[in-house]
mmCIF file of C-alpha atoms in Angstrom:
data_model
loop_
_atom_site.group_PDB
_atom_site.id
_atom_site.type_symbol
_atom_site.label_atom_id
_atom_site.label_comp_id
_atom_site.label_asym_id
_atom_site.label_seq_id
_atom_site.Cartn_x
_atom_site.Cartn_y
_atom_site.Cartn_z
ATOM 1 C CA UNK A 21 20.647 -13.580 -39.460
ATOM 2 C CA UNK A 22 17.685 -12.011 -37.092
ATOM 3 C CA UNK A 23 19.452 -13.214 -33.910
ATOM 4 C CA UNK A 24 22.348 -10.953 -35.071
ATOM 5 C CA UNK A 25 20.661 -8.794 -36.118
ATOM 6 C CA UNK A 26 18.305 -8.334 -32.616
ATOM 7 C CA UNK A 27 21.611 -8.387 -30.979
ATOM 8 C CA UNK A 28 23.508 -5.073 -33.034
ATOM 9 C CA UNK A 29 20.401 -3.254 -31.865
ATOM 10 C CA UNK A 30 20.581 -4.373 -28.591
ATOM 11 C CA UNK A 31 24.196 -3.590 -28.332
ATOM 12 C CA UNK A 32 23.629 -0.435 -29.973
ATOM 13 C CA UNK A 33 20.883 0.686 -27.529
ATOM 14 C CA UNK A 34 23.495 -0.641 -24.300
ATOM 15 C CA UNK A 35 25.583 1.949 -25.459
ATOM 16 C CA UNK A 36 23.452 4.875 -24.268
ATOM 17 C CA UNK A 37 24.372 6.341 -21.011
ATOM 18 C CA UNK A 38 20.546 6.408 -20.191
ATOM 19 C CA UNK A 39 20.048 2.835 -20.457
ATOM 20 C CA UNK A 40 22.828 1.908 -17.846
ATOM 21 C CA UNK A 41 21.578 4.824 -15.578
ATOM 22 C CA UNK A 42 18.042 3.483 -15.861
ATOM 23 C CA UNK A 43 18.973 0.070 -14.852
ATOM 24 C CA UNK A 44 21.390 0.876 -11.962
ATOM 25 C CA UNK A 45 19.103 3.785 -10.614
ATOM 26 C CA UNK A 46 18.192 2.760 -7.271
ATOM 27 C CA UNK A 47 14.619 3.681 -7.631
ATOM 28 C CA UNK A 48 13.638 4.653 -10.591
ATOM 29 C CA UNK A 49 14.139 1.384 -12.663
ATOM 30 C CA UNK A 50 11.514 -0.275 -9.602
ATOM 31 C CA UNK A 51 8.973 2.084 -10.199
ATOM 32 C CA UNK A 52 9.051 1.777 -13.779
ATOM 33 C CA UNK A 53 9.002 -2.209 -12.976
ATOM 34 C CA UNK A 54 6.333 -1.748 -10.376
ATOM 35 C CA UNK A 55 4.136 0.363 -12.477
ATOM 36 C CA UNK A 56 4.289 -2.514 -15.606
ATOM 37 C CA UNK A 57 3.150 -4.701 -12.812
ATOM 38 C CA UNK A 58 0.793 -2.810 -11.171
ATOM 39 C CA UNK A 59 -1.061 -1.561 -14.359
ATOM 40 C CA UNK A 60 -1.961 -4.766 -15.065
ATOM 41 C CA UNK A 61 -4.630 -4.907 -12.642
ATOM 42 C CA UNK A 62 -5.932 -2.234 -15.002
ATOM 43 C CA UNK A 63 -5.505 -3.891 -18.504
ATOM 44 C CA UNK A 64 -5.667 -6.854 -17.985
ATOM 45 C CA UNK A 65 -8.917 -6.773 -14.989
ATOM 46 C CA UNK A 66 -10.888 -4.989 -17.723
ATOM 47 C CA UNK A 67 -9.591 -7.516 -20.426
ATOM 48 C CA UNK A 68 -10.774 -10.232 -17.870
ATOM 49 C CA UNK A 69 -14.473 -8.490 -17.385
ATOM 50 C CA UNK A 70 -14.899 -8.230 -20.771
ATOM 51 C CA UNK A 71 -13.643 -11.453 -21.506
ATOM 52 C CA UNK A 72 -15.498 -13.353 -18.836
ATOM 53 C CA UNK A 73 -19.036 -11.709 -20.613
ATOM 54 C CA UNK A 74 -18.149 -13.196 -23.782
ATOM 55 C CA UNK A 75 -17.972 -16.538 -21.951
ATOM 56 C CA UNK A 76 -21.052 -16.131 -20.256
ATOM 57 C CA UNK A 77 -19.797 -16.913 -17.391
ATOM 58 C CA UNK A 78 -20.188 -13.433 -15.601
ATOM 59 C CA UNK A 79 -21.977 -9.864 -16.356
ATOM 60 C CA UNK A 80 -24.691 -12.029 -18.317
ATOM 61 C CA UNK A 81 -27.431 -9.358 -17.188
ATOM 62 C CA UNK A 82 -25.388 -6.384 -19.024
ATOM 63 C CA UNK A 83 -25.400 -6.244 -22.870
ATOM 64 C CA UNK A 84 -21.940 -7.672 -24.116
ATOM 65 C CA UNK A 85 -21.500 -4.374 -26.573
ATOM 66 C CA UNK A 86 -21.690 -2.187 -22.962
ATOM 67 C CA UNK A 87 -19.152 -3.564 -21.705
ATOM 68 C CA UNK A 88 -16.826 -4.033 -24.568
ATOM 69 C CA UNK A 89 -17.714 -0.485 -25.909
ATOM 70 C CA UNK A 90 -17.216 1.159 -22.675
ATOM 71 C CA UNK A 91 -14.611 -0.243 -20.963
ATOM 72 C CA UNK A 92 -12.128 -0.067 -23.755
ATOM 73 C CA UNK A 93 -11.087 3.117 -23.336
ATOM 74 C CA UNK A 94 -9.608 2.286 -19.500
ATOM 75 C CA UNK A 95 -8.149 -1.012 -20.372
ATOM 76 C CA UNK A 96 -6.072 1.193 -23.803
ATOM 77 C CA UNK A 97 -5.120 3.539 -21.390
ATOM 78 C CA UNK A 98 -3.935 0.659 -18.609
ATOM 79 C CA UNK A 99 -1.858 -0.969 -22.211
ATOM 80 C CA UNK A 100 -0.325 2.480 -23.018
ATOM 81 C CA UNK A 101 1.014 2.443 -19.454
ATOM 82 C CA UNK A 102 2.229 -1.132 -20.133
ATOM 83 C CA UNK A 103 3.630 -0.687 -23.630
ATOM 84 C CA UNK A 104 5.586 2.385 -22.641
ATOM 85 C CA UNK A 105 6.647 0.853 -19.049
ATOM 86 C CA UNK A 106 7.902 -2.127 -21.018
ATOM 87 C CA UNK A 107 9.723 -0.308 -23.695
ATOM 88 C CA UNK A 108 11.663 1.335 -20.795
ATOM 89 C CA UNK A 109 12.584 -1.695 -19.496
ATOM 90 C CA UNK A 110 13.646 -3.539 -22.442
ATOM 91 C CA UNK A 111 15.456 -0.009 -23.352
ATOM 92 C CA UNK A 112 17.380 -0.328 -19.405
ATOM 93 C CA UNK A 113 17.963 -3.807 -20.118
ATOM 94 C CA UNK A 114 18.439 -4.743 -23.475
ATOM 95 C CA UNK A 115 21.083 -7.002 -24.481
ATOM 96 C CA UNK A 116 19.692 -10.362 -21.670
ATOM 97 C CA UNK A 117 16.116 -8.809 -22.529
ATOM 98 C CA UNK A 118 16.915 -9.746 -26.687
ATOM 99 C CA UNK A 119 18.857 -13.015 -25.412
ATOM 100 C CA UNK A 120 16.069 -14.093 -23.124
ATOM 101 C CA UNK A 121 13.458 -17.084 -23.980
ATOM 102 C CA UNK A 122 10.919 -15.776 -22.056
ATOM 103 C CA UNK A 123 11.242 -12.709 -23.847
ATOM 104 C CA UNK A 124 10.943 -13.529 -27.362
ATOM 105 C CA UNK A 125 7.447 -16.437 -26.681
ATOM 106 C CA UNK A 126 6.337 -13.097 -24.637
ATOM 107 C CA UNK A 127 6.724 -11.101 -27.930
ATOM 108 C CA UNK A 128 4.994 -14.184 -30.001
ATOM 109 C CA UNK A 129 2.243 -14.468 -27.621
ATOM 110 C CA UNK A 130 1.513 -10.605 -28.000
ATOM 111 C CA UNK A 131 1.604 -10.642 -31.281
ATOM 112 C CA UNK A 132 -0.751 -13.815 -31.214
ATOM 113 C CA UNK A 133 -3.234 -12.012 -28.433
ATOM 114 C CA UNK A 134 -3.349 -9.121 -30.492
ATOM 115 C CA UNK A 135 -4.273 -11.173 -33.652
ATOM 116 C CA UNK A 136 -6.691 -12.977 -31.785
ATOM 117 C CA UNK A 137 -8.353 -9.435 -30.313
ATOM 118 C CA UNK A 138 -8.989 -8.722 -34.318
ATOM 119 C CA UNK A 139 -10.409 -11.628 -34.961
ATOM 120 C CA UNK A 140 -12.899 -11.211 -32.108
ATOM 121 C CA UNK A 141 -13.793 -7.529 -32.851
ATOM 122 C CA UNK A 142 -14.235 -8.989 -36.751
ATOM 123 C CA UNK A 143 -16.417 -11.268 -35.604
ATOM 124 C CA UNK A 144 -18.480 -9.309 -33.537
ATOM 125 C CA UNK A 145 -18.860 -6.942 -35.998
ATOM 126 C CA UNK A 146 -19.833 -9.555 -38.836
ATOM 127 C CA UNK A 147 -22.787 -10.828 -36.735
ATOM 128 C CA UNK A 148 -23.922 -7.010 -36.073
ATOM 129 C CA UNK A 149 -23.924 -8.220 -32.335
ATOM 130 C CA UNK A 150 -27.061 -10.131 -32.670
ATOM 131 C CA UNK A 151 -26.356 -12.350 -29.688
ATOM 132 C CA UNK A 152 -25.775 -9.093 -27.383
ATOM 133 C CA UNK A 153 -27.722 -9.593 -24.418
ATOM 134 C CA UNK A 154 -27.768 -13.492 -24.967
ATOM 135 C CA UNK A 155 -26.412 -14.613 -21.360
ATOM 136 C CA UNK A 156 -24.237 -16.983 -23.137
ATOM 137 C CA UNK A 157 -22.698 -16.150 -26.902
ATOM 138 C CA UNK A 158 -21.725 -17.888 -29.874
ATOM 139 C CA UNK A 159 -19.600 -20.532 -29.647
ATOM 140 C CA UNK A 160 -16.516 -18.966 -31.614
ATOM 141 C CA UNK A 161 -16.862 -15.595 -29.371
ATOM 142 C CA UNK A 162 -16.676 -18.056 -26.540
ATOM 143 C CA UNK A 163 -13.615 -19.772 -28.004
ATOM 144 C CA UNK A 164 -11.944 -16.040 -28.958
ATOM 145 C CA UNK A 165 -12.307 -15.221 -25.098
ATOM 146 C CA UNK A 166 -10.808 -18.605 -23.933
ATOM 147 C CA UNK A 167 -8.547 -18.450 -26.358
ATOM 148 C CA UNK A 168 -7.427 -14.449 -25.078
ATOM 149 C CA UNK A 169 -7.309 -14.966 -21.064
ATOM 150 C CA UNK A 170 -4.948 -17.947 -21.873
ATOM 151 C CA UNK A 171 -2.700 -15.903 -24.456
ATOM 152 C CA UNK A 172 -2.517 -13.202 -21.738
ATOM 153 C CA UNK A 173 -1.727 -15.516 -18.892
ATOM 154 C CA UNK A 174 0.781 -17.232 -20.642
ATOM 155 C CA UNK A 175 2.421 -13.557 -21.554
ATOM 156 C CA UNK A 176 2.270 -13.147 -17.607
ATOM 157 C CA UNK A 177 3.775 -16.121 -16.951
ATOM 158 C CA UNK A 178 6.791 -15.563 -19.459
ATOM 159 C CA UNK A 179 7.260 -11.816 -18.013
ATOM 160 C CA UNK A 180 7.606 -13.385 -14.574
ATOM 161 C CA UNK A 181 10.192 -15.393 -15.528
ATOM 162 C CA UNK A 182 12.292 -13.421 -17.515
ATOM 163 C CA UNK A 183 13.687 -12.205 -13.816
ATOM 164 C CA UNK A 184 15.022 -16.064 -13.760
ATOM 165 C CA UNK A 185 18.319 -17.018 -15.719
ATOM 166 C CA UNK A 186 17.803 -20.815 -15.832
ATOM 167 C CA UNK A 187 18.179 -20.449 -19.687
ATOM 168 C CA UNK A 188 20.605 -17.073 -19.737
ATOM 169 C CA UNK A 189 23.174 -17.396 -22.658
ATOM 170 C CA UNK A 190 26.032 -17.917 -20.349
ATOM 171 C CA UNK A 191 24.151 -21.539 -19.113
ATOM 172 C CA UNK A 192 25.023 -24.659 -20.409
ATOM 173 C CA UNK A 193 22.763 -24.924 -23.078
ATOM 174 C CA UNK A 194 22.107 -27.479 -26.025
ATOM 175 C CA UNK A 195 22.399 -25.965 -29.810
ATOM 176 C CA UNK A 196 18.720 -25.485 -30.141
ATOM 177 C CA UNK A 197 18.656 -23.026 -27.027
ATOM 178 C CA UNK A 198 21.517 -21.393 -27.855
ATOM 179 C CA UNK A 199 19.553 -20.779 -31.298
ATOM 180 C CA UNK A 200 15.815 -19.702 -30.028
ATOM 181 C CA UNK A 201 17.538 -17.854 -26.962
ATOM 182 C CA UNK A 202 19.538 -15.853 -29.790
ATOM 183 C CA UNK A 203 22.899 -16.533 -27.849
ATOM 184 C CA UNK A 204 24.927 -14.879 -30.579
ATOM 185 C CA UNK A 205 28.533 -15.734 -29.641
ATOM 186 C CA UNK A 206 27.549 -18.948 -28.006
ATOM 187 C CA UNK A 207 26.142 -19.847 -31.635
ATOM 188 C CA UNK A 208 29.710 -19.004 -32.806
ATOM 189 C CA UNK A 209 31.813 -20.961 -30.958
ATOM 190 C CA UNK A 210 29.553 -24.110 -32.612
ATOM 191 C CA UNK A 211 30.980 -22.937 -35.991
ATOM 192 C CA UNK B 11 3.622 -10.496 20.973
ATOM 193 C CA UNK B 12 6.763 -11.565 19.021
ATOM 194 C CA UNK B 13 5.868 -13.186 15.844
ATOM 195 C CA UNK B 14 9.681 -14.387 15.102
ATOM 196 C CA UNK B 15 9.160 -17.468 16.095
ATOM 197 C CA UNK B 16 5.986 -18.086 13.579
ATOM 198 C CA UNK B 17 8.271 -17.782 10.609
ATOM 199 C CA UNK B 18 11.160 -19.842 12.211
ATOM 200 C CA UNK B 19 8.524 -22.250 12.418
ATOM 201 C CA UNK B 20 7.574 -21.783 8.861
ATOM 202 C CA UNK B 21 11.282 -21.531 7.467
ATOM 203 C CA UNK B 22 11.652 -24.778 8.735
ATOM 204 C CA UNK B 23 8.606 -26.803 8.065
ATOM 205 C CA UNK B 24 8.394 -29.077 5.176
ATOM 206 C CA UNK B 25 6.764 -26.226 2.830
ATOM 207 C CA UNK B 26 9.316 -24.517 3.091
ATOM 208 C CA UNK B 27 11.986 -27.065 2.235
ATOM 209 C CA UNK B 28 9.999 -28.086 -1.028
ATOM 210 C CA UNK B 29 8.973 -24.219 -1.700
ATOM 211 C CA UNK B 30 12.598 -24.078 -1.791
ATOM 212 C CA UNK B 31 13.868 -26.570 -3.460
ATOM 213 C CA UNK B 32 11.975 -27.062 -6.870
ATOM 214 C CA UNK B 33 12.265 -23.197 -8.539
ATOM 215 C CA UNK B 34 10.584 -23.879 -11.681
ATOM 216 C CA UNK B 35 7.097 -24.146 -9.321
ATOM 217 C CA UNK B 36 7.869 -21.101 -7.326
ATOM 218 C CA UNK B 37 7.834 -18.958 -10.134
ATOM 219 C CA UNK B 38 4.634 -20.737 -11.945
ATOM 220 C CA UNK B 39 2.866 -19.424 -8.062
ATOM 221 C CA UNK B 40 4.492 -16.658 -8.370
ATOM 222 C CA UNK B 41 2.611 -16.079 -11.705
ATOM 223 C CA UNK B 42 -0.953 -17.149 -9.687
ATOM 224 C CA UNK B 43 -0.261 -14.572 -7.268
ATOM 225 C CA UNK B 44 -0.266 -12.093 -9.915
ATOM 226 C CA UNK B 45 -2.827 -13.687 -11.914
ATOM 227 C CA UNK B 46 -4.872 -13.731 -8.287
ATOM 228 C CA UNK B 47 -3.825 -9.994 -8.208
ATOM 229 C CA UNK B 48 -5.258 -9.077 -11.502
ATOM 230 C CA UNK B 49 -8.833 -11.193 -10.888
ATOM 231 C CA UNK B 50 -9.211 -9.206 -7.214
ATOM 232 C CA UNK B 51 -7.793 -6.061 -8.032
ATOM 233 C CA UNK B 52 -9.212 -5.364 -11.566
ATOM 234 C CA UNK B 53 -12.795 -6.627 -10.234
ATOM 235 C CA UNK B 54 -12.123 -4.051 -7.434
ATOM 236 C CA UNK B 55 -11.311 -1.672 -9.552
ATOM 237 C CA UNK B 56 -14.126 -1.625 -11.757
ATOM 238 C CA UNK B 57 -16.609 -1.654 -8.835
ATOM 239 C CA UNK B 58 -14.804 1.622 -7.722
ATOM 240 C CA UNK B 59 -14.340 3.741 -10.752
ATOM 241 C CA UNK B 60 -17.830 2.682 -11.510
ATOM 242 C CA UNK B 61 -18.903 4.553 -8.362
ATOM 243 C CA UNK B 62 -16.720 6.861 -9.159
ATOM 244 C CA UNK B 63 -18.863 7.432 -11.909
ATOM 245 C CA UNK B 64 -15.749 7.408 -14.369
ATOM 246 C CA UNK B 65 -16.553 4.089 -16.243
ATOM 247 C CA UNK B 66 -19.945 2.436 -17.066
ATOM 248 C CA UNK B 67 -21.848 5.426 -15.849
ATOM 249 C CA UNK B 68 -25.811 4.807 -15.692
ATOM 250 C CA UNK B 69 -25.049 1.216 -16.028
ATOM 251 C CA UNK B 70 -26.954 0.218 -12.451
ATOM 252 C CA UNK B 71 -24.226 -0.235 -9.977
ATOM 253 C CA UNK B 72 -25.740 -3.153 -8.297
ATOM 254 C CA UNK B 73 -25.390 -5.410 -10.993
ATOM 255 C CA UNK B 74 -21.982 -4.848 -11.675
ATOM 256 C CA UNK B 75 -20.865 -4.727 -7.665
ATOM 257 C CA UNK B 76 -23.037 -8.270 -7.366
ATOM 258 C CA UNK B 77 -21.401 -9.533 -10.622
ATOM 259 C CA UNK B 78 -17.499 -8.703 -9.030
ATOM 260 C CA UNK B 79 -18.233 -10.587 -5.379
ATOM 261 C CA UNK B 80 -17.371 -14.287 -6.308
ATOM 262 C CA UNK B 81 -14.492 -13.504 -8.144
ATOM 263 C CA UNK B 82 -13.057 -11.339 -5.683
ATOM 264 C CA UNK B 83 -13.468 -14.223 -3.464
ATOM 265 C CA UNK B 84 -11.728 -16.267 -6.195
ATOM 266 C CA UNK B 85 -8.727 -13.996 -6.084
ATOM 267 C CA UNK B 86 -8.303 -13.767 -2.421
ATOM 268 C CA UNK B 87 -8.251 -17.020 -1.871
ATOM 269 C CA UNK B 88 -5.668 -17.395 -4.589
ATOM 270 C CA UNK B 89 -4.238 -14.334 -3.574
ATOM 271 C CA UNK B 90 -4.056 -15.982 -0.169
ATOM 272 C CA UNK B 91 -2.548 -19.662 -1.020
ATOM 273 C CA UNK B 92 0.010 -18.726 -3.238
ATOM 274 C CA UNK B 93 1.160 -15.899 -1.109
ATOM 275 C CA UNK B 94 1.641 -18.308 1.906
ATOM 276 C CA UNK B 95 3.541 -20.799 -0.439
ATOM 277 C CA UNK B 96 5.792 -18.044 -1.764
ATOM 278 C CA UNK B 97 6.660 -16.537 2.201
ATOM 279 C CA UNK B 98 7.384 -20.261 3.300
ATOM 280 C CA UNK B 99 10.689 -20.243 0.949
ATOM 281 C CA UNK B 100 11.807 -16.623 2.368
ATOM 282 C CA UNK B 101 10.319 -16.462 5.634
ATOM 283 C CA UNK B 102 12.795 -14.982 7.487
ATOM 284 C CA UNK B 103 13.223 -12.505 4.905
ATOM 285 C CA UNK B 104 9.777 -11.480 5.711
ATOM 286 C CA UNK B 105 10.000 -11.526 9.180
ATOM 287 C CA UNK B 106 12.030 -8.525 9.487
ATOM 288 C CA UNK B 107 10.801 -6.949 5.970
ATOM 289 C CA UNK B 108 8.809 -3.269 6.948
ATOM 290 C CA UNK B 109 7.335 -3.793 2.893
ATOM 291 C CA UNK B 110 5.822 -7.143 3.886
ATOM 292 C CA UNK B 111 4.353 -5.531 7.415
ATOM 293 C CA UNK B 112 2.498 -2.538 5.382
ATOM 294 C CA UNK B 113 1.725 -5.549 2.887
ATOM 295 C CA UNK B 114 -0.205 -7.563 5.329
ATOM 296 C CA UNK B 115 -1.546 -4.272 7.061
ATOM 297 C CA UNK B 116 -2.705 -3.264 4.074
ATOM 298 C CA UNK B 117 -4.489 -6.370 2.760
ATOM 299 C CA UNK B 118 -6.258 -6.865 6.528
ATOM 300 C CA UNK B 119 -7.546 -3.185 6.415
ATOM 301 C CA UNK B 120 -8.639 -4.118 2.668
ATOM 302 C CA UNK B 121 -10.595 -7.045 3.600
ATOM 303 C CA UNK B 122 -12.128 -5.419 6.880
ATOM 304 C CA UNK B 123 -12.757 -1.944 4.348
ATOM 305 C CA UNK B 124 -14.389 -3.934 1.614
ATOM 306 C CA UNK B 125 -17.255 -5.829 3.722
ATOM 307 C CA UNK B 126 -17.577 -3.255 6.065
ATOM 308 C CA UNK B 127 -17.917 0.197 4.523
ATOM 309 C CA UNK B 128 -17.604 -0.607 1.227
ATOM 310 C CA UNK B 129 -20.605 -2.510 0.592
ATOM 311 C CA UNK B 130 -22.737 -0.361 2.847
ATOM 312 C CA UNK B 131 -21.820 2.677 1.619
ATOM 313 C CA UNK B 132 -22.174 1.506 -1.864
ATOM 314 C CA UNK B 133 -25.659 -0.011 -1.359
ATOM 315 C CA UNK B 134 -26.672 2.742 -0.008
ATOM 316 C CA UNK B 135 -25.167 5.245 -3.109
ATOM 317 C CA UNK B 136 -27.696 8.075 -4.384
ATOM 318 C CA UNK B 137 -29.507 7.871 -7.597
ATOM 319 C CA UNK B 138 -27.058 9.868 -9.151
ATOM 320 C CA UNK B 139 -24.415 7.413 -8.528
ATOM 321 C CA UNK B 140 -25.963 3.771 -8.455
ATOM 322 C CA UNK B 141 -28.887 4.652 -11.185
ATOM 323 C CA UNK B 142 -30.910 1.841 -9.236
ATOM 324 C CA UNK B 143 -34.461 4.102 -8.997
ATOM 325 C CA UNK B 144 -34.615 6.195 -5.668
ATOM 326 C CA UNK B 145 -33.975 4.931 -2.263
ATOM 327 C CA UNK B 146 -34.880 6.831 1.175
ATOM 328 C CA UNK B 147 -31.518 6.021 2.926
ATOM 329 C CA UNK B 148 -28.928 7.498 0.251
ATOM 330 C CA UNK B 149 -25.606 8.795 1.335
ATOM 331 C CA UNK B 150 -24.592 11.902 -0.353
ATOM 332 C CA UNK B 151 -22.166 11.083 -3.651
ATOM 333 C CA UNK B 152 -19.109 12.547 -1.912
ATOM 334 C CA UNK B 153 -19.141 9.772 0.507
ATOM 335 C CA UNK B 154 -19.353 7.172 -1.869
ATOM 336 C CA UNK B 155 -16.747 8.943 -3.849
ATOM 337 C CA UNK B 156 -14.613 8.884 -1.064
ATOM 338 C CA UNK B 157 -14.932 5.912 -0.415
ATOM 339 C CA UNK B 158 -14.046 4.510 -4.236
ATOM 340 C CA UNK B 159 -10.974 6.619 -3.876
ATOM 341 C CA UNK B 160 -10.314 4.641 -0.194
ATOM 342 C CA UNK B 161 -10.733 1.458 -1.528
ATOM 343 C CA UNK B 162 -8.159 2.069 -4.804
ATOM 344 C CA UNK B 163 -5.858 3.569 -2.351
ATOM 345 C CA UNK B 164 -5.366 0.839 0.117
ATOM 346 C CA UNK B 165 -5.221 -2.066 -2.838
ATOM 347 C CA UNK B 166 -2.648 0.207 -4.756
ATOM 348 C CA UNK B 167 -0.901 0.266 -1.325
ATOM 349 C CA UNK B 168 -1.358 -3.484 -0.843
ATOM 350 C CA UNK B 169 0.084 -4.251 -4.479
ATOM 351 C CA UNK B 170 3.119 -1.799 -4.517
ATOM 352 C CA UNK B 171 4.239 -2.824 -1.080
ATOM 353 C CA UNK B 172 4.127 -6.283 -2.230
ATOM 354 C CA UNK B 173 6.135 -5.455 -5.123
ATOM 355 C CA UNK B 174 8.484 -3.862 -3.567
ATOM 356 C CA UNK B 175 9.487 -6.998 -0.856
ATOM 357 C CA UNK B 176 11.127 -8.407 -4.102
ATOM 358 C CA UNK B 177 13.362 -4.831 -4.486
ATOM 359 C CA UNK B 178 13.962 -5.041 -0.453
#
């Protein structure tokens, strides 16, 4: 029911002329490709300093509430670059982008890392930062940062290899693949 | 001095036969490299836009440049391993790839701009930058500034180049 429905709206959004131009533009669909992977030195190297102080594992002299107070603004600004980079290249690319693996644990992870980024700001806030300039924190804000860095590495590592097509519908695939992947006609030639 | 025969040598040595062969690891490096990308770059990044004065502004600049070093180091050298695994499998790709020659030029003139000019400039940045108490051989900000702007430049260079062997 989702998978065909994630695949209308896929189909529906092939359809536009701009989405085809996008993707076959000769340069324009690299820089929009090479500035979602550039900005993540951005996002994601602020996301890492901020994270790394909540392990206590680096920044310990610096109060943990400086650096998550003040270097939010330019990692939100690297993730709007991200978010609307990768919107434009789901939009150029978005029938195998719906039907890919990779994708759709990338879009759980997210989801997961952005869950887990509430939690942590919930539980900073709870303890009214008491452990701020304690070199090393609580235990559970040392567990949210572990926890984030490997969310966001493992959303790296499922971008990366979205350009790979070991599991692309028209593979031979078992059921269950055919099923997570959302291979939509695959699926019905089971039936 | 022809380097041809460097990556005929690599294309054919036993990295490159099992860089080649199992594609599931290649792309798992080719996640590190990024990975190694974000650790140097974003730690390089903060360093500069701190000195640019744009983020953590009065926060003493020393303690945030001396808190970057090691994992700089950390993502050069990962930086540096996984990028020599990944150009064993398409050496000769390389060889004659202009991306790949501003890539390398790019990362040397990093490395050399980083522990050279970089860090002195930088420890030498005015009170008005560094908010580390007075010194008596400050630079004037614009130098630092210019600097910070150097430094982004040639790693934006170094990254885009890089992504752009894959478009090449």
């Amino acid at each position: 029911m989702l998978n065909e429905l994630l695949f209308k709206f896929a189909t529906w959004l092939d359809g536009f002329q701009a989405s085809t131009n996008l993707h076959e533009a000769l340069y324009a669909y690299g820089w929009v490709e090479g500035t979602h992977v550039l900005t993540l030195t951005l996002f994601l190297g602020m996301l890492l300093v901020i994270d790394l102080r909540l392990l206590g594992v680096a920044f310990k002299e610096l109060p943990a509430s400086t650096l998550m107070e003040r270097l939010d603004k330019p990692m939100m600004i690297g993730f709007v670059v991200m978010i609307i980079s990768g919107v434009l290249l789901y939009f150029a690319i978005p029938v195998r982008s719906t039907q890919s693996i990779w994708f759709r644990i990338k879009v759980v992870l997210l989801i997961a890392a952005g869950i887990n980024a509430l939690l942590i700001r919930n539980m900073t806030r709870s303890t009214n930062l008491t452990w701020d300039r304690d070199p090393i924190p609580p235990k559970r804000i040392r567990v949210g940062a572990g926890l984030s860095l490997s969310l966001w590495i493992l959303v790296v590592v499922c971008g990366r290899n979205m350009a790979y097509d070991w599991w692309d519908c028209h593979k031979e695939m078992p059921y269950f693949m055919y099923w997570a992947a959302g291979c939509v006609n695959e699926l019905a030639a089971f039936e | 001095m022809n380097v041809v025969p460097f990556f005929e040598w690599l294309d054919a040595s036993w990295l490159a036969s099992f860089s080649k062969t199992y594609a599931g690891l290649f792309s798992m490096v080719q996640a590190v490299h990024i990975l190694s990308m974000v650790m140097l770059v974003g730690m390089i990044i903060l360093g500069d836009l701190r000195m640019l004065n744009i983020v953590l502004r009065g926060v003493p600049s020393d303690v945030i440049l001396r808190n970057t070093k090691k994992w700089i180091y950390i993502g050069l050298v990962g930086i540096i391993l996984s990028g020599i695994y990944e150009s064993s499998a398409i050496a000769m790709k390389l060889a004659y790839n202009s991306f790949f020659w501003a890539k390398m030029a790019g990362l040397a003139m990093g490395i050399v701009f980083m522990l050279s000019l970089r860090s002195a400039v930088y420890s030498r940045a005015p009170e008005v930058i560094a908010s580390t108490g007075p010194k008596t051989d400050a630079v004037e900000p614009w130098v630092v500034k210019l600097v910070a702007l150097t430094s982004l430049f040639i790693w934006f260079s170094v990254a885009a180049n890089g992504r752009w062997i894959g478009f090449s």
